[in-house]
C-alpha atoms as one frame of an Amber mdcrd trajectory, in Angstrom:
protein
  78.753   0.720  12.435  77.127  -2.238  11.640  73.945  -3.458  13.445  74.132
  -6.558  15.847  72.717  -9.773  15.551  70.475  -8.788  18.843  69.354  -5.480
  17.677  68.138  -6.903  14.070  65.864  -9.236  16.191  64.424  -6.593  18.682
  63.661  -4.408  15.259  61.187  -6.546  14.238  59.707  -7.675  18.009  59.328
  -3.767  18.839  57.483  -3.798  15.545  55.209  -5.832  16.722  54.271  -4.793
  19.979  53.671  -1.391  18.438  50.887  -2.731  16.218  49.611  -5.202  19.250
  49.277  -2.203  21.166  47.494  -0.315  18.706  44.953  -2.371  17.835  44.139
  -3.045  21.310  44.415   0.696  22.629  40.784   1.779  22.222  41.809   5.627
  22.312  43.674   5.013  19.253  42.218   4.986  15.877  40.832   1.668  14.580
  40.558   0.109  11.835  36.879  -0.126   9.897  35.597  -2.917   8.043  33.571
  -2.479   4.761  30.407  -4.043   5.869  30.388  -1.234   8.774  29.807   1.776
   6.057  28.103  -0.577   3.659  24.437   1.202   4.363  26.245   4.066   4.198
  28.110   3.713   0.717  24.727   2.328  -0.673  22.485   5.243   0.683  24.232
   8.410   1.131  22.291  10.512   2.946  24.760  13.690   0.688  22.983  11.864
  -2.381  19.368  10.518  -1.282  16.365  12.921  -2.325  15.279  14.404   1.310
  12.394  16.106  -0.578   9.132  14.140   0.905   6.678  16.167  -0.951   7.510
  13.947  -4.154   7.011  10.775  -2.419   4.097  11.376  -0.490   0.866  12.260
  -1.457  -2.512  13.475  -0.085  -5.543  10.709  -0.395  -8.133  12.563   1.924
  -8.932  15.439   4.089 -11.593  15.099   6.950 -13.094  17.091   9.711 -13.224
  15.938  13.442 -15.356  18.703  15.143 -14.251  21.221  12.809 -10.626  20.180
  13.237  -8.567  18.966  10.046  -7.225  15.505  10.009  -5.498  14.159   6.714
  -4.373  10.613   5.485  -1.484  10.490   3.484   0.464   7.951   1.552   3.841
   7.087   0.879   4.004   6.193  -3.081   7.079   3.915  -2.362   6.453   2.047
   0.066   2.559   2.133  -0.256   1.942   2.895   3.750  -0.749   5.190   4.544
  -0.931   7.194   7.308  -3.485   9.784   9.708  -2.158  13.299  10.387  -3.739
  15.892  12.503  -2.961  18.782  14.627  -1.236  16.394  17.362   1.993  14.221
  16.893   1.609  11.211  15.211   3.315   7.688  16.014   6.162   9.579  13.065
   6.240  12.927  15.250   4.660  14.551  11.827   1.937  17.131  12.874  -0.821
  18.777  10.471   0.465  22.691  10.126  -1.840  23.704   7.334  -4.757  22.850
   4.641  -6.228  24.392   2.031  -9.245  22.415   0.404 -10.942  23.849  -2.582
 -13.743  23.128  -4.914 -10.464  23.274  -7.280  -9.033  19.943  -6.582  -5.730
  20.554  -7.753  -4.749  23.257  -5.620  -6.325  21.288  -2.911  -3.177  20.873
  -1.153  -2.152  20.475   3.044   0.877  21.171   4.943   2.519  18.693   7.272
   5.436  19.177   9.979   7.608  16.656   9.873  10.921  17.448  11.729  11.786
  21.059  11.539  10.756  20.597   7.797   7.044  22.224   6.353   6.098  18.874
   3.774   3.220  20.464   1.058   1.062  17.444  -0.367  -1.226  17.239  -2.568
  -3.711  14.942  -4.599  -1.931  13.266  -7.462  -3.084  13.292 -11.032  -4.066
  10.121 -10.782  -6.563  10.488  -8.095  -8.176  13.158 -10.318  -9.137  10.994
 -13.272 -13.134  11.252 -13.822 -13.082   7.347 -13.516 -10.913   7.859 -10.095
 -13.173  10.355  -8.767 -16.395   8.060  -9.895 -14.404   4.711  -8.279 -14.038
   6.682  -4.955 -17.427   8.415  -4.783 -16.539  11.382  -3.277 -14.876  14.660
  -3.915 -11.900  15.153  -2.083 -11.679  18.318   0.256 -15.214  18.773   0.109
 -17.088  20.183   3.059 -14.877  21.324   5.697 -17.262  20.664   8.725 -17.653
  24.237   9.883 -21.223  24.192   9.081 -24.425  22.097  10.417 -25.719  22.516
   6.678 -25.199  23.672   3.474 -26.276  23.658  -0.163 -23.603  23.116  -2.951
 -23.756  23.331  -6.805 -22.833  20.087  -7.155 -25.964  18.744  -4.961 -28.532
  18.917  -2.730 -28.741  20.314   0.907 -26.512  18.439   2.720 -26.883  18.502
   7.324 -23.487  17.557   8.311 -23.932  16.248  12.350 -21.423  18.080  14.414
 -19.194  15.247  15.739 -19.667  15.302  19.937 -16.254  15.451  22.295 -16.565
  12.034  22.966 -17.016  11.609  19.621 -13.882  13.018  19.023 -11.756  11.280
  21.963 -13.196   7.984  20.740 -11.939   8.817  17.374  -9.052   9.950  18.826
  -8.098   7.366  20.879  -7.874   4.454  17.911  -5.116   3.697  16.189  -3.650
   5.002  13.276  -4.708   2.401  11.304  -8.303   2.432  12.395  -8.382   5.789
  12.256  -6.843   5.571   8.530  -9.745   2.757   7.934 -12.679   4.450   9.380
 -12.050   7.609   6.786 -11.142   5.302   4.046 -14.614   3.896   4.279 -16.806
   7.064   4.958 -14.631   8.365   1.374 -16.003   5.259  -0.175 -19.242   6.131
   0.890 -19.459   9.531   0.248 -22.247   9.735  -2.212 -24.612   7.859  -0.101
 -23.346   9.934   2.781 -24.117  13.091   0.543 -28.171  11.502  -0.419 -28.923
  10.666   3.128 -30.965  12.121   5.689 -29.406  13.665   8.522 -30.446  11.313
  10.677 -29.519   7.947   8.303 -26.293   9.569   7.833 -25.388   9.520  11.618
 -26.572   6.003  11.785 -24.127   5.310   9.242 -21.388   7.091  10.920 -21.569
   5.534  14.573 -22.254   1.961  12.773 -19.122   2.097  10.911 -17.295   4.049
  14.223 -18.250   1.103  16.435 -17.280  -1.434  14.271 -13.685  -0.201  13.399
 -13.497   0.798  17.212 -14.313  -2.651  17.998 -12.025  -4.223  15.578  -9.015
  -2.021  16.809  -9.542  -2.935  20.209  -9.750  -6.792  19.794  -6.416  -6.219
  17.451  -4.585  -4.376  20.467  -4.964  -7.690  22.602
């Protein structure tokens, strides 16, 4: 039996209402345009290294009353940032350190996620004309003690940081807290030939000015 001259048109009319309806029926499956999976295509998070202990490294380990806080850097993108035992603006938390008078097993342990991140000091840092630039030795003193002698030095009285001393510190930013270590590291061998008392004049100079600078920033 051959097919009418009316059913040949309502063929391709059904057609088309089927594929209206489709595309407007939002429980059916739609269709997805390239530039909608292009991040995806380009970055696949099956392919991308999720390994952050190769891209971050450790640039210095400090002690707020006796309490570890790190700074660490991202080797990509070149931002540095302030761990410690509490949540940072990331979420990452301090979970471990280990500093040594062996600087290459000086290493500390951050939480980021439900992931335990090791990171260390990179080769670089631990040049003799890197160590010289910076002036210090990183994870040196750990803070525990009011003084202490070292082969590597004289007596050294380390001032026990107060609890205000420590909420003030605290309460900066990341950045100012990142700034205010970056600067005592810079200055640690006058830090180290100081007097106990010249030494805490240091400190609360350089605290009061970063704290100042933070807080005209925030307005």
């Amino acid at each position: 039996m051959k097919p009418t001259f009316a059913a040949c048109l309502l063929l391709p009319l059904c057609a088309s209402v089927s594929i209206a309806t489709a595309q407007q029926d939002p429980d059916l499956p739609q269709r997805v345009e390239p530039t909608e999976v292009a991040a995806l295509t380009s970055a696949s998070p099956f392919t991308r290294s999720l390994n952050l202990s190769d891209s971050l490294v450790l640039t210095g380990i400090a002690y707020i009353e006796g309490k570890p806080v790190v700074t660490v850097m991202n080797k990509e993108t070149k931002e540095s940032h302030v761990v410690g035992e509490l949540p940072n603006a990331q979420g990452w938390k301090l979970a471990e350190t280990s500093a040594t008078v062996k600087l290459d097993r000086t290493q500390a342990k951050l939480m980021i996620g439900t992931e335990v991140v090791t990171v260390r000091y990179s080769q670089e840092q631990l040049t003799p004309e890197a160590m010289k630039k910076g002036g210090y030795r990183p994870g040196g003193g750990d803070g525990r003690h009011d003084g202490e002698r070292r082969d590597d030095g004289p007596r050294r009285d380390f001032p026990r940081p107060s609890e205000e001393d420590r909420q003030r510190f605290m309460s900066m930013s990341e950045e100012a807290r990142k700034k205010f270590i970056d600067i005592m590291r810079e200055n640690g061998e006058k830090m180290r030939m100081a007097s106990p008392e010249e030494r805490s004049a240091f400190i609360r100079n350089i605290r009061d000015r970063v704290e100042a600078e933070d807080k005209q920033n925030k307005r």
